[in-house]
Amino acid sequence: MAAIDMPPRLPFWQRAVFSVPIFGRMAREVAYGDDENLLYAAIAFICGWGCSIMLFGLPGLYLPALALVPVMFLVLIVISRG
C-alpha cells in the first residue's frame, strides 16, 4: 500500500475529521487518495443502507434519508451561493 500525498499543514476541521478512527481513514482516502475511492465510498454507503433496510425494515429506509436532510440543505445553500 502506497502512502497518500497530503499537504504538510491541514486546516483544523480536516485534522478533526481525519482523527476519527474508522471514518477518518475513509475520509482521508476519499479526499487525497485515488479517484476510484469516491466511487468505492458511495458503493459502501449504499450497501450499508441496504443492510440497514434488511435488518430494520422500513425504519432502516426512512431514518438515514431523514438524517441526510440537513446535508441536502447545506448542498442547496452552497449551490445557491455560487
PDB file of C-alpha atoms in Angstrom:
ATOM      1  CA  MET A   1       0.000   0.000   0.000  1.00  0.00           C
ATOM      2  CA  ALA A   2       1.447   3.342  -1.038  1.00  0.00           C
ATOM      3  CA  ALA A   3       1.406   6.399   1.164  1.00  0.00           C
ATOM      4  CA  ILE A   4      -1.066   9.190   0.414  1.00  0.00           C
ATOM      5  CA  ASP A   5       0.397  12.539  -0.630  1.00  0.00           C
ATOM      6  CA  MET A   6      -1.099  15.054   1.792  1.00  0.00           C
ATOM      7  CA  PRO A   7      -0.354  18.738   2.311  1.00  0.00           C
ATOM      8  CA  PRO A   8       2.085  19.433   5.165  1.00  0.00           C
ATOM      9  CA  ARG A   9      -0.384  21.617   7.111  1.00  0.00           C
ATOM     10  CA  LEU A  10      -4.100  20.824   7.183  1.00  0.00           C
ATOM     11  CA  PRO A  11      -6.914  23.077   8.451  1.00  0.00           C
ATOM     12  CA  PHE A  12      -8.305  22.288  11.883  1.00  0.00           C
ATOM     13  CA  TRP A  13     -11.586  20.844  10.587  1.00  0.00           C
ATOM     14  CA  GLN A  14      -9.718  18.362   8.346  1.00  0.00           C
ATOM     15  CA  ARG A  15      -7.427  17.309  11.185  1.00  0.00           C
ATOM     16  CA  ALA A  16     -10.503  16.798  13.402  1.00  0.00           C
ATOM     17  CA  VAL A  17     -12.339  14.709  10.782  1.00  0.00           C
ATOM     18  CA  PHE A  18      -9.250  12.658   9.872  1.00  0.00           C
ATOM     19  CA  SER A  19      -8.566  11.837  13.530  1.00  0.00           C
ATOM     20  CA  VAL A  20     -11.840   9.892  13.955  1.00  0.00           C
ATOM     21  CA  PRO A  21     -10.739   6.224  13.984  1.00  0.00           C
ATOM     22  CA  ILE A  22     -12.652   4.481  11.154  1.00  0.00           C
ATOM     23  CA  PHE A  23     -14.438   7.345   9.404  1.00  0.00           C
ATOM     24  CA  GLY A  24     -11.293   9.495   9.316  1.00  0.00           C
ATOM     25  CA  ARG A  25      -9.331   6.900   7.390  1.00  0.00           C
ATOM     26  CA  MET A  26     -12.070   6.626   4.770  1.00  0.00           C
ATOM     27  CA  ALA A  27     -12.419  10.422   4.541  1.00  0.00           C
ATOM     28  CA  ARG A  28      -8.662  10.832   4.058  1.00  0.00           C
ATOM     29  CA  GLU A  29      -8.663   8.173   1.329  1.00  0.00           C
ATOM     30  CA  VAL A  30     -11.543   9.893  -0.489  1.00  0.00           C
ATOM     31  CA  ALA A  31     -10.043  13.378  -0.149  1.00  0.00           C
ATOM     32  CA  TYR A  32      -6.407  12.640  -1.011  1.00  0.00           C
ATOM     33  CA  GLY A  33      -6.371   9.113  -2.449  1.00  0.00           C
ATOM     34  CA  ASP A  34      -7.112   7.718  -5.890  1.00  0.00           C
ATOM     35  CA  ASP A  35     -10.095   8.887  -7.918  1.00  0.00           C
ATOM     36  CA  GLU A  36     -11.834   5.498  -7.573  1.00  0.00           C
ATOM     37  CA  ASN A  37     -12.071   5.875  -3.793  1.00  0.00           C
ATOM     38  CA  LEU A  38     -15.064   8.199  -4.124  1.00  0.00           C
ATOM     39  CA  LEU A  39     -16.900   5.509  -6.094  1.00  0.00           C
ATOM     40  CA  TYR A  40     -15.975   2.867  -3.515  1.00  0.00           C
ATOM     41  CA  ALA A  41     -17.195   5.092  -0.682  1.00  0.00           C
ATOM     42  CA  ALA A  42     -20.532   5.644  -2.470  1.00  0.00           C
ATOM     43  CA  ILE A  43     -20.928   1.907  -3.033  1.00  0.00           C
ATOM     44  CA  ALA A  44     -20.117   1.209   0.634  1.00  0.00           C
ATOM     45  CA  PHE A  45     -22.698   3.809   1.735  1.00  0.00           C
ATOM     46  CA  ILE A  46     -25.388   2.276  -0.486  1.00  0.00           C
ATOM     47  CA  CYS A  47     -24.541  -1.255   0.703  1.00  0.00           C
ATOM     48  CA  GLY A  48     -24.696  -0.125   4.344  1.00  0.00           C
ATOM     49  CA  TRP A  49     -28.068   1.469   3.702  1.00  0.00           C
ATOM     50  CA  GLY A  50     -29.270  -1.766   2.072  1.00  0.00           C
ATOM     51  CA  CYS A  51     -28.096  -3.770   5.085  1.00  0.00           C
ATOM     52  CA  SER A  52     -29.993  -1.442   7.428  1.00  0.00           C
ATOM     53  CA  ILE A  53     -33.140  -1.954   5.312  1.00  0.00           C
ATOM     54  CA  MET A  54     -32.733  -5.736   5.520  1.00  0.00           C
ATOM     55  CA  LEU A  55     -32.094  -5.596   9.263  1.00  0.00           C
ATOM     56  CA  PHE A  56     -34.648  -2.973  10.401  1.00  0.00           C
ATOM     57  CA  GLY A  57     -37.195  -2.856   7.556  1.00  0.00           C
ATOM     58  CA  LEU A  58     -38.886   0.426   6.680  1.00  0.00           C
ATOM     59  CA  PRO A  59     -37.288   2.442   9.514  1.00  0.00           C
ATOM     60  CA  GLY A  60     -33.931   1.430   8.040  1.00  0.00           C
ATOM     61  CA  LEU A  61     -35.052   3.019   4.783  1.00  0.00           C
ATOM     62  CA  TYR A  62     -36.564   6.200   6.198  1.00  0.00           C
ATOM     63  CA  LEU A  63     -34.231   7.177   9.063  1.00  0.00           C
ATOM     64  CA  PRO A  64     -30.981   7.520   7.045  1.00  0.00           C
ATOM     65  CA  ALA A  65     -32.876   9.583   4.451  1.00  0.00           C
ATOM     66  CA  LEU A  66     -34.258  11.750   7.245  1.00  0.00           C
ATOM     67  CA  ALA A  67     -30.777  12.147   8.723  1.00  0.00           C
ATOM     68  CA  LEU A  68     -29.462  13.369   5.345  1.00  0.00           C
ATOM     69  CA  VAL A  69     -31.959  16.262   5.136  1.00  0.00           C
ATOM     70  CA  PRO A  70     -29.558  18.767   6.795  1.00  0.00           C
ATOM     71  CA  VAL A  71     -26.839  17.685   4.372  1.00  0.00           C
ATOM     72  CA  MET A  72     -29.128  18.416   1.439  1.00  0.00           C
ATOM     73  CA  PHE A  73     -29.977  21.834   2.911  1.00  0.00           C
ATOM     74  CA  LEU A  74     -26.257  22.621   3.070  1.00  0.00           C
ATOM     75  CA  VAL A  75     -25.817  21.456  -0.534  1.00  0.00           C
ATOM     76  CA  LEU A  76     -28.662  23.689  -1.671  1.00  0.00           C
ATOM     77  CA  ILE A  77     -27.213  26.670   0.229  1.00  0.00           C
ATOM     78  CA  VAL A  78     -23.779  26.112  -1.307  1.00  0.00           C
ATOM     79  CA  ILE A  79     -25.279  25.808  -4.781  1.00  0.00           C
ATOM     80  CA  SER A  80     -27.318  28.977  -4.352  1.00  0.00           C
ATOM     81  CA  ARG A  81     -24.299  30.992  -3.209  1.00  0.00           C
ATOM     82  CA  GLY A  82     -22.462  30.164  -6.432  1.00  0.00           C
TER      83      GLY A  82
END
